[in-house]
Coordinates of C-alpha atoms in Angstrom, one line a residue:
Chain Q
X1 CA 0.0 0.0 0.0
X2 CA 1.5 3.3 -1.3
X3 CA 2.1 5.5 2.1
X4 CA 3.0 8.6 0.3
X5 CA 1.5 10.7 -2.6
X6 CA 4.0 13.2 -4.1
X7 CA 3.1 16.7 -4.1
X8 CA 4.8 19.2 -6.5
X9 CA 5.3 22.4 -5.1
X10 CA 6.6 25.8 -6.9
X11 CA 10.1 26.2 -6.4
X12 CA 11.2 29.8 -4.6
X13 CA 12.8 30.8 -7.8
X14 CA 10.1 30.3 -9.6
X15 CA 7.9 31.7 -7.1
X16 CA 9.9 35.2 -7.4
X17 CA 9.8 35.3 -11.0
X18 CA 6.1 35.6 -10.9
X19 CA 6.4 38.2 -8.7
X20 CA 8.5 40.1 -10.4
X21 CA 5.9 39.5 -13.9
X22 CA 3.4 40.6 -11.6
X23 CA 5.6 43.6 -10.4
X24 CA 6.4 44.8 -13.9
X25 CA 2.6 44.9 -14.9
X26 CA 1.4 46.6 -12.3
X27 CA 4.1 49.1 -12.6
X28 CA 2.7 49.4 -16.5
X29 CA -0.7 50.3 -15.5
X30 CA 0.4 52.5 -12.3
X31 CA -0.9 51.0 -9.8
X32 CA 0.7 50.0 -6.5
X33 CA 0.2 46.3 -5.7
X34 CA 0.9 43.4 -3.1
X35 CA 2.0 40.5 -4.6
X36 CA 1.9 37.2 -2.7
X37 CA 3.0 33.4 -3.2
X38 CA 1.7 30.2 -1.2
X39 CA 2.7 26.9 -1.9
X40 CA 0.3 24.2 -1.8
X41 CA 0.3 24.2 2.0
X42 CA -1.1 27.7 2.1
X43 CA 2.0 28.7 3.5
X44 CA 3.5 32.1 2.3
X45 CA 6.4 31.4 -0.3
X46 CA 7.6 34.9 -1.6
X47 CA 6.1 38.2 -1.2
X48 CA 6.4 41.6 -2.3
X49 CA 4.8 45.0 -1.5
X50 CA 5.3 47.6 -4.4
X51 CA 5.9 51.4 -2.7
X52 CA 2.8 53.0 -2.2
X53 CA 0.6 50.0 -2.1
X54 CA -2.3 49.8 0.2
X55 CA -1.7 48.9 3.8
X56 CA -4.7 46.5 3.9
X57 CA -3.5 44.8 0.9
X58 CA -0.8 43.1 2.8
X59 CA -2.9 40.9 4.4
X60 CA -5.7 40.9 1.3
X61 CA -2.7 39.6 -1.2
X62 CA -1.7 36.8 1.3
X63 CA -5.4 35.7 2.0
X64 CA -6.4 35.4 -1.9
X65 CA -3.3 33.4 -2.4
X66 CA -4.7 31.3 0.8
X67 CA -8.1 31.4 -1.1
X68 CA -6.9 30.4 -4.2
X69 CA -4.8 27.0 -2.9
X70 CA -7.3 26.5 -0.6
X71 CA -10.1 25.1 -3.4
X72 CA -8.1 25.1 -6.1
X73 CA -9.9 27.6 -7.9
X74 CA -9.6 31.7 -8.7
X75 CA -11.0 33.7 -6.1
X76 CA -13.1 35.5 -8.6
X77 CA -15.0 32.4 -9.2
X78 CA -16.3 32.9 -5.7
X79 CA -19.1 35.4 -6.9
X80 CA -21.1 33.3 -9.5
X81 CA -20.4 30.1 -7.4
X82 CA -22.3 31.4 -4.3
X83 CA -24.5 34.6 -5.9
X84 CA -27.5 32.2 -6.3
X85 CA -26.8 30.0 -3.5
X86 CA -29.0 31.4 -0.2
X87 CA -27.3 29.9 2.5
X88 CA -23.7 29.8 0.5
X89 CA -23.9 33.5 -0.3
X90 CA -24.6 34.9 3.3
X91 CA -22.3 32.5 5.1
X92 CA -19.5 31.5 2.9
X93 CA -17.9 35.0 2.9
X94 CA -17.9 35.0 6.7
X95 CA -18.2 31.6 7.7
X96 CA -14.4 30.3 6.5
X97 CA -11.9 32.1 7.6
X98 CA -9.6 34.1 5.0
X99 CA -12.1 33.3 2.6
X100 CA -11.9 36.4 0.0
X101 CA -14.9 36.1 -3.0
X102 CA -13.4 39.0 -5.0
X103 CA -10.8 38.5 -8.3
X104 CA -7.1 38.8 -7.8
X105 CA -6.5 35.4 -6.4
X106 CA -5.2 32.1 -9.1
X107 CA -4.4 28.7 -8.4
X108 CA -0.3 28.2 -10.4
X109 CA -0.8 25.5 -12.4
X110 CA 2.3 23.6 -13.6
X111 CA 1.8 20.3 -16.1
X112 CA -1.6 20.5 -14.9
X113 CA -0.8 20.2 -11.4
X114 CA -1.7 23.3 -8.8
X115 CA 1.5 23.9 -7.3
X116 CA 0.1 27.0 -5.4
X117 CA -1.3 30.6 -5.6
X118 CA -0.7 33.7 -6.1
X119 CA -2.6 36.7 -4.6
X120 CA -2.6 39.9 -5.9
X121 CA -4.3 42.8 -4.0
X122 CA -3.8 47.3 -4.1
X123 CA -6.6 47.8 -6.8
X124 CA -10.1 47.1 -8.0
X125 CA -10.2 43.6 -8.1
X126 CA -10.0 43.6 -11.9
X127 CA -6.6 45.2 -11.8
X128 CA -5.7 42.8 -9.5
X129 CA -6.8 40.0 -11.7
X130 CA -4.9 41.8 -14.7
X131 CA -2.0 42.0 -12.6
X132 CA -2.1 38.1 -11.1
X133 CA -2.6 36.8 -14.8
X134 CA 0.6 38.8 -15.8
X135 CA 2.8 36.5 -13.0
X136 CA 1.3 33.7 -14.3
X137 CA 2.4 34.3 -17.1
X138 CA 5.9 34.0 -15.9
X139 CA 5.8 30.4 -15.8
X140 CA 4.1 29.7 -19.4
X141 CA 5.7 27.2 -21.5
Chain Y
X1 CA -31.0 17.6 45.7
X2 CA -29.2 16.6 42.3
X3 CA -25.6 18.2 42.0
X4 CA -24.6 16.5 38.6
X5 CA -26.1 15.6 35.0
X6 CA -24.7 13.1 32.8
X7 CA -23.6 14.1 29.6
X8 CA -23.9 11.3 27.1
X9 CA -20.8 11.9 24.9
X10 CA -19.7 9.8 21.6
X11 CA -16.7 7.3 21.9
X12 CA -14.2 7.3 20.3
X13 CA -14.3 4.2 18.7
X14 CA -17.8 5.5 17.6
X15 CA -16.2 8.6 16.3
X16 CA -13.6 6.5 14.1
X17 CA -16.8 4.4 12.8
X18 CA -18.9 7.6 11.6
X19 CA -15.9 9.0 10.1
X20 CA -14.8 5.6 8.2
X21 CA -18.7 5.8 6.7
X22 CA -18.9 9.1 5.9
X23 CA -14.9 8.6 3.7
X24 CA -17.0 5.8 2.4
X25 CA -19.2 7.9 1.2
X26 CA -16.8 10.5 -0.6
X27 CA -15.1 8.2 -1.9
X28 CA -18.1 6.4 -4.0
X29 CA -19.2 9.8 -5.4
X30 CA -15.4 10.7 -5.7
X31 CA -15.1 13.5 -3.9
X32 CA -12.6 13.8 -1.0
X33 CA -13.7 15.7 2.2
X34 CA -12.7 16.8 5.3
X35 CA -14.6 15.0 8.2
X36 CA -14.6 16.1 12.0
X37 CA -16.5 14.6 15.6
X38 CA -16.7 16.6 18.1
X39 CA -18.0 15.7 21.4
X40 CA -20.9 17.6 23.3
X41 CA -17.5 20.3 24.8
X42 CA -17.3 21.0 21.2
X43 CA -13.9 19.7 21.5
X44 CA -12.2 17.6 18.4
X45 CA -12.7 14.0 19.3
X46 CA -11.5 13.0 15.4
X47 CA -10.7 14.2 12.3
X48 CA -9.8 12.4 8.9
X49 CA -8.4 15.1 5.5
X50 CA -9.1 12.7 2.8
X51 CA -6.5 12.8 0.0
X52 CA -7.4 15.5 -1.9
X53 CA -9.5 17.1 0.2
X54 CA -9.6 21.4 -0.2
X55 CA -7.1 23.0 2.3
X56 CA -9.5 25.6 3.7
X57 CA -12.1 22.2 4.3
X58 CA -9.7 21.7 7.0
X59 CA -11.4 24.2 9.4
X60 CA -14.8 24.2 7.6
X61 CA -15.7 20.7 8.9
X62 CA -14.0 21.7 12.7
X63 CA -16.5 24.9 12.6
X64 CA -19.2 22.9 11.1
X65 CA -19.0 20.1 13.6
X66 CA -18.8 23.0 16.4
X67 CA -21.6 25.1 15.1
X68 CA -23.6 21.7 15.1
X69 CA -22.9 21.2 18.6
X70 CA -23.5 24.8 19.6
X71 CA -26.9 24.5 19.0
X72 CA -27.9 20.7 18.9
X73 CA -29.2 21.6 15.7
X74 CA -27.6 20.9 12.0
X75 CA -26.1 23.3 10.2
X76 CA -28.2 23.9 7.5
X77 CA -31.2 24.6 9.5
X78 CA -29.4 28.3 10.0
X79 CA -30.1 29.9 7.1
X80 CA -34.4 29.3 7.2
X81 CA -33.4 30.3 10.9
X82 CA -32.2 34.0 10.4
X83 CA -32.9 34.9 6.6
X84 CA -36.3 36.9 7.6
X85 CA -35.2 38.3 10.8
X86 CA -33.3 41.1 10.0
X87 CA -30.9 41.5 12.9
X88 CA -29.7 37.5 13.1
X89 CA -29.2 37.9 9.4
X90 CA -26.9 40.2 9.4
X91 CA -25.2 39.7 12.8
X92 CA -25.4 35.5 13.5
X93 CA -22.4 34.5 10.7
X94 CA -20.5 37.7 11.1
X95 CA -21.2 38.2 14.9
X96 CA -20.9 34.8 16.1
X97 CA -17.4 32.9 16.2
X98 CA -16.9 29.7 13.9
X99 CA -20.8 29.7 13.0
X100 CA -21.3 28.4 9.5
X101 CA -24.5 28.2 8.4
X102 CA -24.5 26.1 5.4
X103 CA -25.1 22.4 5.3
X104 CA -23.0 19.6 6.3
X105 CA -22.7 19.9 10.8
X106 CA -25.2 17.6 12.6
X107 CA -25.5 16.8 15.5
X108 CA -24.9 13.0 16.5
X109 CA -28.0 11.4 18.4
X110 CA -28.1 8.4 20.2
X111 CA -31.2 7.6 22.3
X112 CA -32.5 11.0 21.3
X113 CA -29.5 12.7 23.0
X114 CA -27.1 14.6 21.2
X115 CA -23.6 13.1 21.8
X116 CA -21.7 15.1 19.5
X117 CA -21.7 16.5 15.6
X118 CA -20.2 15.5 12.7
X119 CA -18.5 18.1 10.2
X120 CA -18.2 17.5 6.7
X121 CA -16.7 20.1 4.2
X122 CA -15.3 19.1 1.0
X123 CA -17.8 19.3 -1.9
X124 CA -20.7 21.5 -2.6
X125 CA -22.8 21.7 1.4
X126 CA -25.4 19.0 -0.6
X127 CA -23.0 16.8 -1.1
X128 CA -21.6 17.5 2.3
X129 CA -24.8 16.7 3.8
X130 CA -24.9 13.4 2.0
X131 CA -21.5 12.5 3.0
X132 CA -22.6 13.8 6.9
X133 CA -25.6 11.9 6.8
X134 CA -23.9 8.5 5.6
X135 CA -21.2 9.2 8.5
X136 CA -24.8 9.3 11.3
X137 CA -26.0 6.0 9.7
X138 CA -23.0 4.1 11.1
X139 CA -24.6 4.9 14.0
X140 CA -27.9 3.7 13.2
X141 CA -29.8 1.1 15.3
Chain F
X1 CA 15.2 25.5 -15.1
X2 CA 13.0 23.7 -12.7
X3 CA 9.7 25.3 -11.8
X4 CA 8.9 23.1 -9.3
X5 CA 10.1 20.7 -6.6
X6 CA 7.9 17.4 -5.8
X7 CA 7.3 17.0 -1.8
X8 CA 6.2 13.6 -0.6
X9 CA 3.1 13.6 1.9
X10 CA 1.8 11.2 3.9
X11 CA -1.7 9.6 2.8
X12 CA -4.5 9.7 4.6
X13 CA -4.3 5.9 4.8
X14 CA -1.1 5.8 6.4
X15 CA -1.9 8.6 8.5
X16 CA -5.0 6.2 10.2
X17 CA -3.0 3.2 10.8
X18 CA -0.2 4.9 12.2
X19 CA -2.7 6.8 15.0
X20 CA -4.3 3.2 15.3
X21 CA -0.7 1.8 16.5
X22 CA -0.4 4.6 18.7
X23 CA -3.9 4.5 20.4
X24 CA -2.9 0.3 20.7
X25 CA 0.2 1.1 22.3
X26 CA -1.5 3.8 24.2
X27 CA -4.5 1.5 25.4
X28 CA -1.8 -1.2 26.4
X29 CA -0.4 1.0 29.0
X30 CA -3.4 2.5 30.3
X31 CA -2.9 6.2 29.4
X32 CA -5.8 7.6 27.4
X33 CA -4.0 10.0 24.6
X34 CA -4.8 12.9 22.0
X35 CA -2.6 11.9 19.0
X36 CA -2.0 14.4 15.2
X37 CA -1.2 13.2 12.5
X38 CA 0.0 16.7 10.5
X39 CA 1.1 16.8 6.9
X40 CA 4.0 18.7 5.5
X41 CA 2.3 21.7 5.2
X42 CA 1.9 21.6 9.3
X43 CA -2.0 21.1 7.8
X44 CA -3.7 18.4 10.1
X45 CA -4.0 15.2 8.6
X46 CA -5.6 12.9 11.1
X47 CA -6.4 13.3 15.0
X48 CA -8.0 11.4 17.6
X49 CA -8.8 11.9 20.8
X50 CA -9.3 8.9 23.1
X51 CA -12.2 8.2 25.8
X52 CA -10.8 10.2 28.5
X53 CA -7.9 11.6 27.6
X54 CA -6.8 14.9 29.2
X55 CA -8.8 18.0 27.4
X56 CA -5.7 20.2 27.2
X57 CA -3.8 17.9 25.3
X58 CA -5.9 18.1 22.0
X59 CA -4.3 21.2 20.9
X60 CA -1.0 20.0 22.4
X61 CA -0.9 16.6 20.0
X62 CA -1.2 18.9 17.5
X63 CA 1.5 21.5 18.4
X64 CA 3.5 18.7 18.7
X65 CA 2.9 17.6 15.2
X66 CA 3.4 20.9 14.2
X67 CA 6.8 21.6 15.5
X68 CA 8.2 18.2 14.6
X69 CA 7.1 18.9 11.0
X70 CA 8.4 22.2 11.5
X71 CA 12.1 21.6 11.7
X72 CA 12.1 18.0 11.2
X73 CA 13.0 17.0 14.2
X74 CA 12.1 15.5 17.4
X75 CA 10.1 17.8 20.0
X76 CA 12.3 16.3 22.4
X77 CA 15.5 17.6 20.1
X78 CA 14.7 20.8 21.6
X79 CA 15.6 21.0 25.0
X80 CA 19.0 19.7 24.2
X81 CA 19.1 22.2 21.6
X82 CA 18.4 24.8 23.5
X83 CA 19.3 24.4 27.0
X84 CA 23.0 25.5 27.4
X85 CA 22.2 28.9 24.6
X86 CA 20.6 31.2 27.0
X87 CA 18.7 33.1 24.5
X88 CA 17.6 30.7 23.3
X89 CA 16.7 28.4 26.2
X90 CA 14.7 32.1 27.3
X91 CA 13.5 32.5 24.4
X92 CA 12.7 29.8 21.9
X93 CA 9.5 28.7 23.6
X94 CA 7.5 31.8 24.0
X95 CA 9.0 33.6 21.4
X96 CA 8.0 30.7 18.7
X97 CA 4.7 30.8 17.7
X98 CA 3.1 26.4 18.8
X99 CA 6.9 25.6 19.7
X100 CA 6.4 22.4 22.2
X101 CA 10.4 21.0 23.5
X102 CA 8.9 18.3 25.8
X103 CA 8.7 14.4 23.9
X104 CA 5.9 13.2 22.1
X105 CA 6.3 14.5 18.4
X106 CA 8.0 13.0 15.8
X107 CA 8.7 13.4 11.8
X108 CA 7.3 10.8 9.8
X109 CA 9.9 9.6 7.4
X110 CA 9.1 7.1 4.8
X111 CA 12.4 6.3 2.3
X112 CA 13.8 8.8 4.4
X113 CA 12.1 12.1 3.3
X114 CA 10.1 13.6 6.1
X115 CA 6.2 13.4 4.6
X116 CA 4.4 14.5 7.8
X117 CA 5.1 14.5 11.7
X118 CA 3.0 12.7 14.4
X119 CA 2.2 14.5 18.1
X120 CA 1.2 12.5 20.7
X121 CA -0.4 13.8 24.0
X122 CA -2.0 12.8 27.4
X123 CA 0.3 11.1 30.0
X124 CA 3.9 12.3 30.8
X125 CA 6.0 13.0 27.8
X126 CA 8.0 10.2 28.3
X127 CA 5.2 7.9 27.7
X128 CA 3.6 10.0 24.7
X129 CA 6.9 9.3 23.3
X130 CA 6.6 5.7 23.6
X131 CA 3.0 6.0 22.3
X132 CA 4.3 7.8 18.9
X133 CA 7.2 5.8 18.7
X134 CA 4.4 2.7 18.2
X135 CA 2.6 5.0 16.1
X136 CA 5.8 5.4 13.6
X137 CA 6.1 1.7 13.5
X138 CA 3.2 1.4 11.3
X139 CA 5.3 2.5 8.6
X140 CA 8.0 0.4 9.2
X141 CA 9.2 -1.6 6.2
Chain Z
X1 CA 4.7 74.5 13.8
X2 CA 5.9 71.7 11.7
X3 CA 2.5 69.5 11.4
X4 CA 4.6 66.6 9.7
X5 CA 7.2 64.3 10.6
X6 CA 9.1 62.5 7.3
X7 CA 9.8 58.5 7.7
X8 CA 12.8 57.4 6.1
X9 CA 11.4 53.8 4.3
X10 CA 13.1 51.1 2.4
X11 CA 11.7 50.8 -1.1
X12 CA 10.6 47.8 -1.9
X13 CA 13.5 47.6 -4.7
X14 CA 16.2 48.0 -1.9
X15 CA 14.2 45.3 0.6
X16 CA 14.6 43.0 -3.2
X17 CA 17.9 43.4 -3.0
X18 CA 18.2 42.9 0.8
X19 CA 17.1 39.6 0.4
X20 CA 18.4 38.1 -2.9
X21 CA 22.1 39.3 -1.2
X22 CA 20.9 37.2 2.0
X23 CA 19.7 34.2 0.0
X24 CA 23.3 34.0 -1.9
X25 CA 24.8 34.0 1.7
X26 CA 22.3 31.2 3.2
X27 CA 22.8 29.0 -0.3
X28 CA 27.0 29.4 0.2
X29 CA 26.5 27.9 3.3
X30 CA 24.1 25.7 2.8
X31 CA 21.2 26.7 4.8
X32 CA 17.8 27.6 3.4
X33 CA 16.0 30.5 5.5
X34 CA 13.0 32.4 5.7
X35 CA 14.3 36.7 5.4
X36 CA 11.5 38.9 5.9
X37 CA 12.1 42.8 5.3
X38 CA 9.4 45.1 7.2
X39 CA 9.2 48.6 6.9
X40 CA 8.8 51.3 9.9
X41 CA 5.7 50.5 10.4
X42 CA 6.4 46.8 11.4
X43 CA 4.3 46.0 7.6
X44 CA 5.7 43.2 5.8
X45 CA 7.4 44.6 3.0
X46 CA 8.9 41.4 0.9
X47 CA 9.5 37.9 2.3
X48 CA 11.2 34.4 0.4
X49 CA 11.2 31.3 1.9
X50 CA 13.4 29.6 0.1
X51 CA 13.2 25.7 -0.8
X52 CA 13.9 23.4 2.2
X53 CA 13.6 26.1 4.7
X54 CA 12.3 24.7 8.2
X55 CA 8.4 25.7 7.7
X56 CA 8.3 27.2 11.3
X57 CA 10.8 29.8 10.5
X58 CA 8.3 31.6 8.4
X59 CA 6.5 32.7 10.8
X60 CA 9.8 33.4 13.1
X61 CA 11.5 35.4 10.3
X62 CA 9.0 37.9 10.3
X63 CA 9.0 38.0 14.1
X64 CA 12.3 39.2 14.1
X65 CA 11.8 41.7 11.7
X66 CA 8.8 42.9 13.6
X67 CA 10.9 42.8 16.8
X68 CA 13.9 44.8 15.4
X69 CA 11.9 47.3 14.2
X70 CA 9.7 47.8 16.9
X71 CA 12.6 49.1 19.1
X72 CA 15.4 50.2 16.3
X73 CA 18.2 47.0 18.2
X74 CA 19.1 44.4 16.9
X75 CA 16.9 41.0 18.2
X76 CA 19.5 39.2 19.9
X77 CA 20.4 42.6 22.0
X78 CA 17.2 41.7 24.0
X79 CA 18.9 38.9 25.8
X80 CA 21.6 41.3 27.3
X81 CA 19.0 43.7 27.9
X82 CA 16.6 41.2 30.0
X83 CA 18.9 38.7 31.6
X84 CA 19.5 40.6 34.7
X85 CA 16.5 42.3 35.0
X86 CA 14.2 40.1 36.7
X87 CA 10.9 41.5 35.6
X88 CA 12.0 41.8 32.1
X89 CA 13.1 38.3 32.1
X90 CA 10.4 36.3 32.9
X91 CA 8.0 38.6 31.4
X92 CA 9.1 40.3 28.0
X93 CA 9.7 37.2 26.0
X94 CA 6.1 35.9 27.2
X95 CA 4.3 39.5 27.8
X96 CA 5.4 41.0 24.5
X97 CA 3.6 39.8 21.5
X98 CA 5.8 38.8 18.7
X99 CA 9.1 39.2 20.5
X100 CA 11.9 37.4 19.2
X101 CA 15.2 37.4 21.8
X102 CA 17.7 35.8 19.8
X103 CA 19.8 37.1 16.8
X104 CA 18.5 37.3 13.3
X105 CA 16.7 40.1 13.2
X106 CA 18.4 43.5 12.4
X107 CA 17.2 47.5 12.2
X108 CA 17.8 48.5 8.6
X109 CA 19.6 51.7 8.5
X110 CA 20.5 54.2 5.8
X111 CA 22.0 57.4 6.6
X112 CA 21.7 56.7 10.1
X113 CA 17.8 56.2 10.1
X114 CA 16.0 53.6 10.6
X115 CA 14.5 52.4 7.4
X116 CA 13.4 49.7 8.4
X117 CA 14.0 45.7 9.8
X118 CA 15.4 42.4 8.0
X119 CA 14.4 39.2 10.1
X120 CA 16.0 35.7 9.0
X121 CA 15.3 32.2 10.2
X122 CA 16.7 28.9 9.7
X123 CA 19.8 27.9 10.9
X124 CA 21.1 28.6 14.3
X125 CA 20.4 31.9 15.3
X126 CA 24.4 32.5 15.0
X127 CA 24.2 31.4 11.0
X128 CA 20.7 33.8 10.9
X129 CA 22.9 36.7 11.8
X130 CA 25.5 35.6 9.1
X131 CA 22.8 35.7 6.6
X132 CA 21.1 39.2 8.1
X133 CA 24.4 41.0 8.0
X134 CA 25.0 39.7 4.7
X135 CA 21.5 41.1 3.8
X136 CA 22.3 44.4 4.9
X137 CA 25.4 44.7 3.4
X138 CA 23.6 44.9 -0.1
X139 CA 22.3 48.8 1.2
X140 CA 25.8 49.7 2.2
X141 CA 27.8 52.5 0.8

């Protein structure tokens, strides 16, 4: 009986070049982010906060990256997943903790496998998502 | 006259034998969950991740089985509990610590006493419940 | 250049049988226990708590887990460690967020990676290190 | 009559730099770490944990950052600062939330201010310093 399962995990090397993708972008469009990096465990792998960034965003970047290993799914897909969902939409948001429902949160997908998150947070949450896609692109084939 | 009441609390070897039925469960409609007993304290008595299970499930099914407890009533019942009373709708999952008020936390009953709750979180709350449900017929007379 | 790095984790599978080693071991010499299985994301794996075992020591089993996963080593590595380096011996244990230096945690090693940790808690730390010890040898080859 | 006060802060680039010059030190000899740069306001400013790095120390790493800029000395000046002090002894390590004793985390100073705090974790506290100093030395003249 197999005892183990094998989980791949992004590398910290890897893990700063998304940030710095994700740094570069938001730089582009002028806006001030947080950038963060989990690894599969939700623990924090690399993060960055860009001068002039929000404050609350420190936290916000860390806990969409949280989000986003956490089910394996953008954060943005929160919204239409629970919108027409009664009990879902009143008590997801503040029944599990760190849970954030708005865009800027990605699952990093290497060969298929999530091999963590990244969270990005200091804008609207579409800026965000602009900026997050940009350090995924970092790691594209 | 009487100083003491007896609490009627789940075993653990009980425990193990709702959480083996509920992974039973999962596994047949493939989808791995997080399982939690807690005993009448709202303390953990056991706890099974599946392989594969979401990360954040990890404390959903602890809350669940603790919000179950809390009240002696199943999770789910929440929401038709507070949707048209305007104060407990917006206060009871914000106000109230680790209350989730989606399905998947029941209480466990044996002899009409509630011994305990089971926590499921993994899937969609319906599938949760059905998973929950499957763990409480181990139980069953 | 390599993206990612593949961590090996302990399935849920093992994770049961080596906390039903433990609770045999435990049973055999009469000391009710809490025992964690964590993964290598400190993320709990597996727990039980057995019929009377002390209420404290449910967050204790896991700490334990925790911190062996934490460094890889033994909880009991610590006071060794730390006991003849004044700041740390002052400081290591409050100043470490779930740090436990007394016995009773343990990395898991299977083909000699460490793929989760096991705390053990309820009698005196000598004997939750004898409990985890027969909780390890489940893996055993 | 001077409403304002400036605070000198460490730009995100320089905190980049700060840690990639402590990573090259902890990879020459041989121990991964956690480094964590805050800013003035104790805010996480940029953070790499890199690969095989003790999971606890992530947490710890940004303690000590925390801690050395939260009163502008070095951490492991708090040892010599409490030892003989009896109150401060038994009760700043445990009373003081977040505070790290022993060495690894360092004020970041430019032109004499405080910019700033680098807290690594890892290794011995002794080979944390190592890594620190070699962190800071990226800023100097």
């Amino acid at each position: 009986m197999a005892d183990i399962l094998n989980v791949a995990t992004i590398t910290t090397d890897a893990a700063h070049r998304v940030i710095a993708a994700a740094e570069a972008k938001a730089a582009e469009i002028g806006v001030p982010m947080c950038i963060a990096v989990a690894d599969p465990g939700g623990n924090l792998k690399a993060f960055s906060r860009m001068d002039g960034a929000p404050l609350l965003s420190t936290q916000v970047a860390q806990d969409k990256a949280y989000t986003a290993v956490g089910f394996g799914m953008p954060t943005h897909g929160w919204h239409d997943f629970i919108k027409d969902d009664a009990p879902l939409a009143a008590g997801a948001p503040t029944g599990i903790d760190r849970l954030v429902i708005f865009g800027g949160g990605y699952p990093i997908q290497v060969d298929g496998a999530n091999v963590g998150a990244i969270g990005v947070s200091g804008g609207h949450w579409s800026q965000d998502q602009e900026v997050a896609e940009a350090g995924l692109a970092a790691l594209a084939p």
